[in-house]
Amino acid sequence: MRLLRIDGSGELSFTKDLVQDVPPYAILSHTWGPDEDEVTFNDLKDGSGKTKAGYNKIQFCGQQAQKDNLQYIWVDTCCIDKANYTELAEAITSMFRWYRDATKCYVFLSDVSTRKRQHGLTMPKWESAFRSSRWFTRGWTLQELLAPKSVNFFSREHDRLGDRNTLEQEIHETTGIPHAALRGAPLANFSTEERMRWAAKRDTKRREDKAYCLLGIFGVFIPLIYGEGDNAFNRLKDAINESVFPL
């Protein structure tokens, strides 16, 4: 696992690859924009990342971590060298654990604004946008919602909206995920069919990721084979069946 260290001036630098003695860290959850906007591992290495639109959310994550007295952050766009297939595969299969072990998870909602006016006084002016956020429609964000101990939601202006506890009812009504799961009950307490329903309306950019993003939700492992298409989901179901009904 490679983290970003925040120095006293707010500048970011990579740690070495960490296997043991991982320091407390914050982790970012977000939705990806166009590829050309996102800051990659190489962008940060060569110093060109700050010019990209996606640097804003990385900078936000670092600033919020400092407010929470954390010196390290992890962001999927830039902390994985995606040109290294071995590293990418390890990251994907470790992702649930990395979110679970984070001290804080910051959800950056690029399509939710606290500056827009909303008619009526029955709800905060951002609540309608929160409920319809693209973040709730993506495959990878399911585990990012459920795995961490502490999940905090922020608007695109970096304003804190609440956390998984204070927004529990809104999240439940939006996702259909039971209150018990949102409160941290073991996912094994919920049937395979129920967990599949949580993911049914979520989508991923690559077809294979519809399966790979659920590995942690079901506590199973399958090798990653990009290019196999929908067969990845068949292999996922086979792995789940084998875990439920071992030979």
mmCIF file of C-alpha atoms in Angstrom:
data_model
loop_
_atom_site.group_PDB
_atom_site.id
_atom_site.type_symbol
_atom_site.label_atom_id
_atom_site.label_comp_id
_atom_site.label_asym_id
_atom_site.label_seq_id
_atom_site.Cartn_x
_atom_site.Cartn_y
_atom_site.Cartn_z
ATOM 1 C CA MET A 1 0.000 0.000 0.000
ATOM 2 C CA ARG A 2 1.360 3.389 -1.002
ATOM 3 C CA LEU A 3 0.167 6.476 0.878
ATOM 4 C CA LEU A 4 0.537 10.196 0.336
ATOM 5 C CA ARG A 5 2.235 12.075 3.167
ATOM 6 C CA ILE A 6 1.170 15.644 3.905
ATOM 7 C CA ASP A 7 3.958 17.964 5.049
ATOM 8 C CA GLY A 8 3.606 21.128 7.107
ATOM 9 C CA SER A 9 2.972 23.284 4.052
ATOM 10 C CA GLY A 10 0.315 20.948 2.672
ATOM 11 C CA GLU A 11 2.523 19.465 -0.042
ATOM 12 C CA LEU A 12 2.082 15.782 -0.868
ATOM 13 C CA SER A 13 4.705 13.094 -1.381
ATOM 14 C CA PHE A 14 4.522 9.320 -1.753
ATOM 15 C CA THR A 15 5.599 6.944 0.971
ATOM 16 C CA LYS A 16 7.417 3.744 0.128
ATOM 17 C CA ASP A 17 5.258 0.656 -0.349
ATOM 18 C CA LEU A 18 3.934 -0.223 3.105
ATOM 19 C CA VAL A 19 3.272 -3.810 4.129
ATOM 20 C CA GLN A 20 3.390 -3.555 7.902
ATOM 21 C CA ASP A 21 3.186 -0.669 10.360
ATOM 22 C CA VAL A 22 0.805 1.324 8.169
ATOM 23 C CA PRO A 23 0.181 4.684 9.896
ATOM 24 C CA PRO A 24 -3.331 6.047 10.465
ATOM 25 C CA TYR A 25 -4.690 7.458 7.213
ATOM 26 C CA ALA A 26 -7.736 9.034 5.601
ATOM 27 C CA ILE A 27 -9.135 7.619 2.374
ATOM 28 C CA LEU A 28 -11.074 9.359 -0.398
ATOM 29 C CA SER A 29 -14.292 8.106 -1.974
ATOM 30 C CA HIS A 30 -15.471 9.873 -5.119
ATOM 31 C CA THR A 31 -16.734 9.384 -8.650
ATOM 32 C CA TRP A 32 -14.295 9.570 -11.518
ATOM 33 C CA GLY A 33 -14.475 12.341 -14.066
ATOM 34 C CA PRO A 34 -13.068 12.179 -17.605
ATOM 35 C CA ASP A 35 -9.756 10.314 -17.685
ATOM 36 C CA GLU A 36 -7.897 13.432 -18.779
ATOM 37 C CA ASP A 37 -9.060 15.266 -15.627
ATOM 38 C CA GLU A 38 -7.917 12.651 -13.119
ATOM 39 C CA VAL A 39 -4.488 12.840 -11.490
ATOM 40 C CA THR A 40 -2.484 9.659 -12.018
ATOM 41 C CA PHE A 41 0.476 8.150 -10.200
ATOM 42 C CA ASN A 42 2.836 9.449 -12.888
ATOM 43 C CA ASP A 43 1.267 12.927 -12.761
ATOM 44 C CA LEU A 44 2.181 13.266 -9.102
ATOM 45 C CA LYS A 45 5.604 11.740 -9.653
ATOM 46 C CA ASP A 46 6.529 14.237 -12.378
ATOM 47 C CA GLY A 47 4.830 17.219 -10.733
ATOM 48 C CA SER A 48 2.179 17.828 -13.400
ATOM 49 C CA GLY A 49 -0.827 16.761 -11.307
ATOM 50 C CA LYS A 50 -1.667 20.177 -9.892
ATOM 51 C CA THR A 51 -2.759 21.445 -13.298
ATOM 52 C CA LYS A 52 -5.547 18.873 -13.619
ATOM 53 C CA ALA A 53 -9.146 19.389 -12.503
ATOM 54 C CA GLY A 54 -9.016 16.251 -10.367
ATOM 55 C CA TYR A 55 -6.316 17.689 -8.128
ATOM 56 C CA ASN A 56 -8.998 19.667 -6.282
ATOM 57 C CA LYS A 57 -10.396 16.581 -4.552
ATOM 58 C CA ILE A 58 -6.933 15.275 -3.678
ATOM 59 C CA GLN A 59 -6.095 18.643 -2.148
ATOM 60 C CA PHE A 60 -9.411 18.602 -0.286
ATOM 61 C CA CYS A 61 -8.633 15.145 1.121
ATOM 62 C CA GLY A 62 -5.251 16.332 2.369
ATOM 63 C CA GLN A 63 -6.665 19.473 3.946
ATOM 64 C CA GLN A 64 -9.478 17.602 5.674
ATOM 65 C CA ALA A 65 -7.036 14.970 6.930
ATOM 66 C CA GLN A 66 -4.926 17.703 8.499
ATOM 67 C CA LYS A 67 -8.023 19.051 10.259
ATOM 68 C CA ASP A 68 -8.550 15.538 11.630
ATOM 69 C CA ASN A 69 -4.900 15.342 12.742
ATOM 70 C CA LEU A 70 -3.974 12.761 10.119
ATOM 71 C CA GLN A 71 -0.725 12.994 8.177
ATOM 72 C CA TYR A 72 -1.427 10.418 5.468
ATOM 73 C CA ILE A 73 -4.089 9.915 2.800
ATOM 74 C CA TRP A 74 -4.928 7.362 0.102
ATOM 75 C CA VAL A 75 -6.606 8.249 -3.194
ATOM 76 C CA ASP A 76 -7.277 5.581 -5.813
ATOM 77 C CA THR A 77 -6.604 7.758 -8.861
ATOM 78 C CA CYS A 78 -2.980 8.430 -7.951
ATOM 79 C CA CYS A 79 -1.827 5.991 -5.254
ATOM 80 C CA ILE A 80 -1.943 2.998 -7.619
ATOM 81 C CA ASP A 81 0.492 2.679 -10.512
ATOM 82 C CA LYS A 82 -2.063 1.332 -12.959
ATOM 83 C CA ALA A 83 0.625 0.635 -15.546
ATOM 84 C CA ASN A 84 1.854 -2.096 -13.190
ATOM 85 C CA TYR A 85 -0.696 -4.897 -13.567
ATOM 86 C CA THR A 86 0.513 -6.780 -10.487
ATOM 87 C CA GLU A 87 0.122 -3.666 -8.369
ATOM 88 C CA LEU A 88 -3.310 -2.928 -9.842
ATOM 89 C CA ALA A 89 -4.551 -6.466 -9.178
ATOM 90 C CA GLU A 90 -3.278 -6.386 -5.600
ATOM 91 C CA ALA A 91 -4.939 -3.018 -5.023
ATOM 92 C CA ILE A 92 -8.318 -4.172 -6.332
ATOM 93 C CA THR A 93 -8.330 -7.321 -4.211
ATOM 94 C CA SER A 94 -7.177 -5.314 -1.151
ATOM 95 C CA MET A 95 -9.532 -2.366 -1.636
ATOM 96 C CA PHE A 96 -12.241 -3.413 0.813
ATOM 97 C CA ARG A 97 -9.643 -3.929 3.541
ATOM 98 C CA TRP A 98 -7.985 -0.589 2.831
ATOM 99 C CA TYR A 99 -11.298 1.232 3.193
ATOM 100 C CA ARG A 100 -12.156 -0.809 6.278
ATOM 101 C CA ASP A 101 -8.850 0.028 7.958
ATOM 102 C CA ALA A 102 -8.926 3.767 7.212
ATOM 103 C CA THR A 103 -9.327 6.089 10.187
ATOM 104 C CA LYS A 104 -11.601 8.357 8.138
ATOM 105 C CA CYS A 105 -13.325 8.033 4.767
ATOM 106 C CA TYR A 106 -14.179 11.305 3.036
ATOM 107 C CA VAL A 107 -16.877 11.124 0.362
ATOM 108 C CA PHE A 108 -16.419 13.979 -2.100
ATOM 109 C CA LEU A 109 -19.705 14.618 -3.932
ATOM 110 C CA SER A 110 -18.848 16.654 -7.013
ATOM 111 C CA ASP A 111 -22.520 16.983 -7.998
ATOM 112 C CA VAL A 112 -23.803 18.226 -4.630
ATOM 113 C CA SER A 113 -23.570 21.938 -3.893
ATOM 114 C CA THR A 114 -24.311 23.796 -0.684
ATOM 115 C CA ARG A 115 -24.581 27.059 -2.587
ATOM 116 C CA LYS A 116 -27.677 26.288 -4.661
ATOM 117 C CA ARG A 117 -31.042 27.539 -3.502
ATOM 118 C CA GLN A 118 -33.911 25.113 -2.995
ATOM 119 C CA HIS A 119 -37.541 26.148 -2.629
ATOM 120 C CA GLY A 120 -39.270 25.185 0.587
ATOM 121 C CA LEU A 121 -37.915 24.706 4.074
ATOM 122 C CA THR A 122 -38.683 21.030 4.698
ATOM 123 C CA MET A 123 -35.144 19.802 4.016
ATOM 124 C CA PRO A 124 -31.601 21.181 3.718
ATOM 125 C CA LYS A 125 -31.105 22.830 0.348
ATOM 126 C CA TRP A 126 -28.621 20.136 -0.695
ATOM 127 C CA GLU A 127 -30.613 17.056 0.358
ATOM 128 C CA SER A 128 -32.359 16.485 -2.977
ATOM 129 C CA ALA A 129 -29.026 16.623 -4.815
ATOM 130 C CA PHE A 130 -27.516 14.316 -2.187
ATOM 131 C CA ARG A 131 -30.186 11.676 -2.734
ATOM 132 C CA SER A 132 -29.743 11.820 -6.516
ATOM 133 C CA SER A 133 -25.948 11.974 -6.474
ATOM 134 C CA ARG A 134 -24.107 9.891 -9.052
ATOM 135 C CA TRP A 135 -22.058 8.496 -6.164
ATOM 136 C CA PHE A 136 -24.983 6.249 -5.192
ATOM 137 C CA THR A 137 -25.095 4.711 -8.685
ATOM 138 C CA ARG A 138 -21.512 3.489 -8.997
ATOM 139 C CA GLY A 139 -20.354 -0.053 -8.299
ATOM 140 C CA TRP A 140 -17.149 0.682 -6.413
ATOM 141 C CA THR A 141 -18.777 3.107 -3.984
ATOM 142 C CA LEU A 142 -20.883 0.353 -2.402
ATOM 143 C CA GLN A 143 -17.913 -1.031 -0.492
ATOM 144 C CA GLU A 144 -16.694 2.514 0.133
ATOM 145 C CA LEU A 145 -19.997 3.189 1.908
ATOM 146 C CA LEU A 146 -20.050 0.002 3.978
ATOM 147 C CA ALA A 147 -16.442 -0.936 4.746
ATOM 148 C CA PRO A 148 -15.055 2.089 6.661
ATOM 149 C CA LYS A 149 -15.633 2.774 10.331
ATOM 150 C CA SER A 150 -16.203 6.481 9.726
ATOM 151 C CA VAL A 151 -17.774 7.809 6.506
ATOM 152 C CA ASN A 152 -18.150 11.578 6.140
ATOM 153 C CA PHE A 153 -19.888 13.319 3.229
ATOM 154 C CA PHE A 154 -18.774 16.629 1.702
ATOM 155 C CA SER A 155 -20.130 18.924 -0.986
ATOM 156 C CA ARG A 156 -18.086 20.068 -3.949
ATOM 157 C CA GLU A 157 -17.356 23.245 -1.976
ATOM 158 C CA HIS A 158 -15.765 21.037 0.729
ATOM 159 C CA ASP A 159 -18.605 21.696 3.187
ATOM 160 C CA ARG A 160 -19.379 18.803 5.510
ATOM 161 C CA LEU A 161 -22.923 17.478 5.010
ATOM 162 C CA GLY A 162 -22.924 14.807 7.710
ATOM 163 C CA ASP A 163 -21.763 11.255 8.219
ATOM 164 C CA ARG A 164 -23.150 7.773 7.683
ATOM 165 C CA ASN A 165 -24.890 7.964 11.052
ATOM 166 C CA THR A 166 -26.526 11.379 10.750
ATOM 167 C CA LEU A 167 -27.550 10.708 7.127
ATOM 168 C CA GLU A 168 -28.539 7.098 7.737
ATOM 169 C CA GLN A 169 -32.219 7.509 6.856
ATOM 170 C CA GLU A 170 -31.488 9.367 3.623
ATOM 171 C CA ILE A 171 -28.917 6.733 2.620
ATOM 172 C CA HIS A 172 -31.297 3.896 3.488
ATOM 173 C CA GLU A 173 -34.114 5.407 1.420
ATOM 174 C CA THR A 174 -31.773 6.082 -1.510
ATOM 175 C CA THR A 175 -29.995 2.711 -1.593
ATOM 176 C CA GLY A 176 -32.372 0.253 0.070
ATOM 177 C CA ILE A 177 -29.507 -0.926 2.273
ATOM 178 C CA PRO A 178 -30.807 -1.955 5.725
ATOM 179 C CA HIS A 179 -30.070 0.217 8.738
ATOM 180 C CA ALA A 180 -28.160 -2.632 10.377
ATOM 181 C CA ALA A 181 -25.689 -2.811 7.485
ATOM 182 C CA LEU A 182 -25.217 0.956 7.568
ATOM 183 C CA ARG A 183 -24.475 0.692 11.283
ATOM 184 C CA GLY A 184 -21.675 -1.799 10.700
ATOM 185 C CA ALA A 185 -23.305 -5.209 11.099
ATOM 186 C CA PRO A 186 -21.176 -7.990 9.549
ATOM 187 C CA LEU A 187 -22.065 -8.313 5.883
ATOM 188 C CA ALA A 188 -22.190 -12.080 6.277
ATOM 189 C CA ASN A 189 -25.386 -11.503 8.285
ATOM 190 C CA PHE A 190 -27.145 -10.617 5.025
ATOM 191 C CA SER A 191 -28.027 -13.165 2.374
ATOM 192 C CA THR A 192 -26.296 -13.355 -0.972
ATOM 193 C CA GLU A 193 -29.528 -12.300 -2.673
ATOM 194 C CA GLU A 194 -29.902 -9.244 -0.471
ATOM 195 C CA ARG A 195 -26.330 -8.066 -1.023
ATOM 196 C CA MET A 196 -26.758 -8.574 -4.759
ATOM 197 C CA ARG A 197 -29.826 -6.314 -4.634
ATOM 198 C CA TRP A 198 -27.734 -3.529 -3.118
ATOM 199 C CA ALA A 199 -25.495 -3.640 -6.187
ATOM 200 C CA ALA A 200 -28.129 -4.368 -8.846
ATOM 201 C CA LYS A 201 -28.685 -0.790 -10.010
ATOM 202 C CA ARG A 202 -25.050 0.257 -9.758
ATOM 203 C CA ASP A 203 -22.795 0.479 -12.767
ATOM 204 C CA THR A 204 -19.083 0.445 -13.562
ATOM 205 C CA LYS A 205 -17.046 1.757 -16.461
ATOM 206 C CA ARG A 206 -15.692 -1.697 -17.292
ATOM 207 C CA ARG A 207 -17.994 -4.718 -17.389
ATOM 208 C CA GLU A 208 -15.585 -6.872 -15.388
ATOM 209 C CA ASP A 209 -15.616 -4.377 -12.529
ATOM 210 C CA LYS A 210 -19.292 -5.140 -11.848
ATOM 211 C CA ALA A 211 -17.923 -8.386 -10.404
ATOM 212 C CA TYR A 212 -14.572 -7.206 -9.070
ATOM 213 C CA CYS A 213 -16.134 -4.371 -7.047
ATOM 214 C CA LEU A 214 -18.119 -6.952 -5.047
ATOM 215 C CA LEU A 215 -15.228 -9.184 -3.952
ATOM 216 C CA GLY A 216 -15.018 -7.522 -0.541
ATOM 217 C CA ILE A 217 -18.788 -7.372 -0.112
ATOM 218 C CA PHE A 218 -18.887 -11.175 -0.360
ATOM 219 C CA GLY A 219 -15.473 -11.904 1.138
ATOM 220 C CA VAL A 220 -14.264 -13.946 -1.837
ATOM 221 C CA PHE A 221 -11.334 -13.855 -4.243
ATOM 222 C CA ILE A 222 -11.132 -14.452 -7.977
ATOM 223 C CA PRO A 223 -8.199 -13.662 -10.288
ATOM 224 C CA LEU A 224 -8.663 -10.504 -12.333
ATOM 225 C CA ILE A 225 -8.959 -11.054 -16.076
ATOM 226 C CA TYR A 226 -9.744 -7.785 -17.838
ATOM 227 C CA GLY A 227 -11.177 -8.568 -21.237
ATOM 228 C CA GLU A 228 -13.344 -11.473 -20.070
ATOM 229 C CA GLY A 229 -16.472 -9.313 -19.984
ATOM 230 C CA ASP A 230 -19.564 -10.714 -18.286
ATOM 231 C CA ASN A 231 -17.825 -14.003 -17.497
ATOM 232 C CA ALA A 232 -16.290 -12.234 -14.509
ATOM 233 C CA PHE A 233 -19.717 -12.156 -12.886
ATOM 234 C CA ASN A 234 -20.171 -15.879 -13.495
ATOM 235 C CA ARG A 235 -16.854 -16.545 -11.775
ATOM 236 C CA LEU A 236 -17.902 -14.299 -8.894
ATOM 237 C CA LYS A 237 -21.130 -16.267 -8.422
ATOM 238 C CA ASP A 238 -19.182 -19.537 -8.523
ATOM 239 C CA ALA A 239 -16.808 -18.243 -5.840
ATOM 240 C CA ILE A 240 -19.727 -17.130 -3.668
ATOM 241 C CA ASN A 241 -21.420 -20.526 -4.017
ATOM 242 C CA GLU A 242 -18.198 -22.296 -3.098
ATOM 243 C CA SER A 243 -17.817 -20.121 0.007
ATOM 244 C CA VAL A 244 -21.398 -20.853 1.085
ATOM 245 C CA PHE A 245 -21.336 -24.539 0.161
ATOM 246 C CA PRO A 246 -17.671 -25.612 0.429
ATOM 247 C CA LEU A 247 -16.767 -29.056 -0.857
#
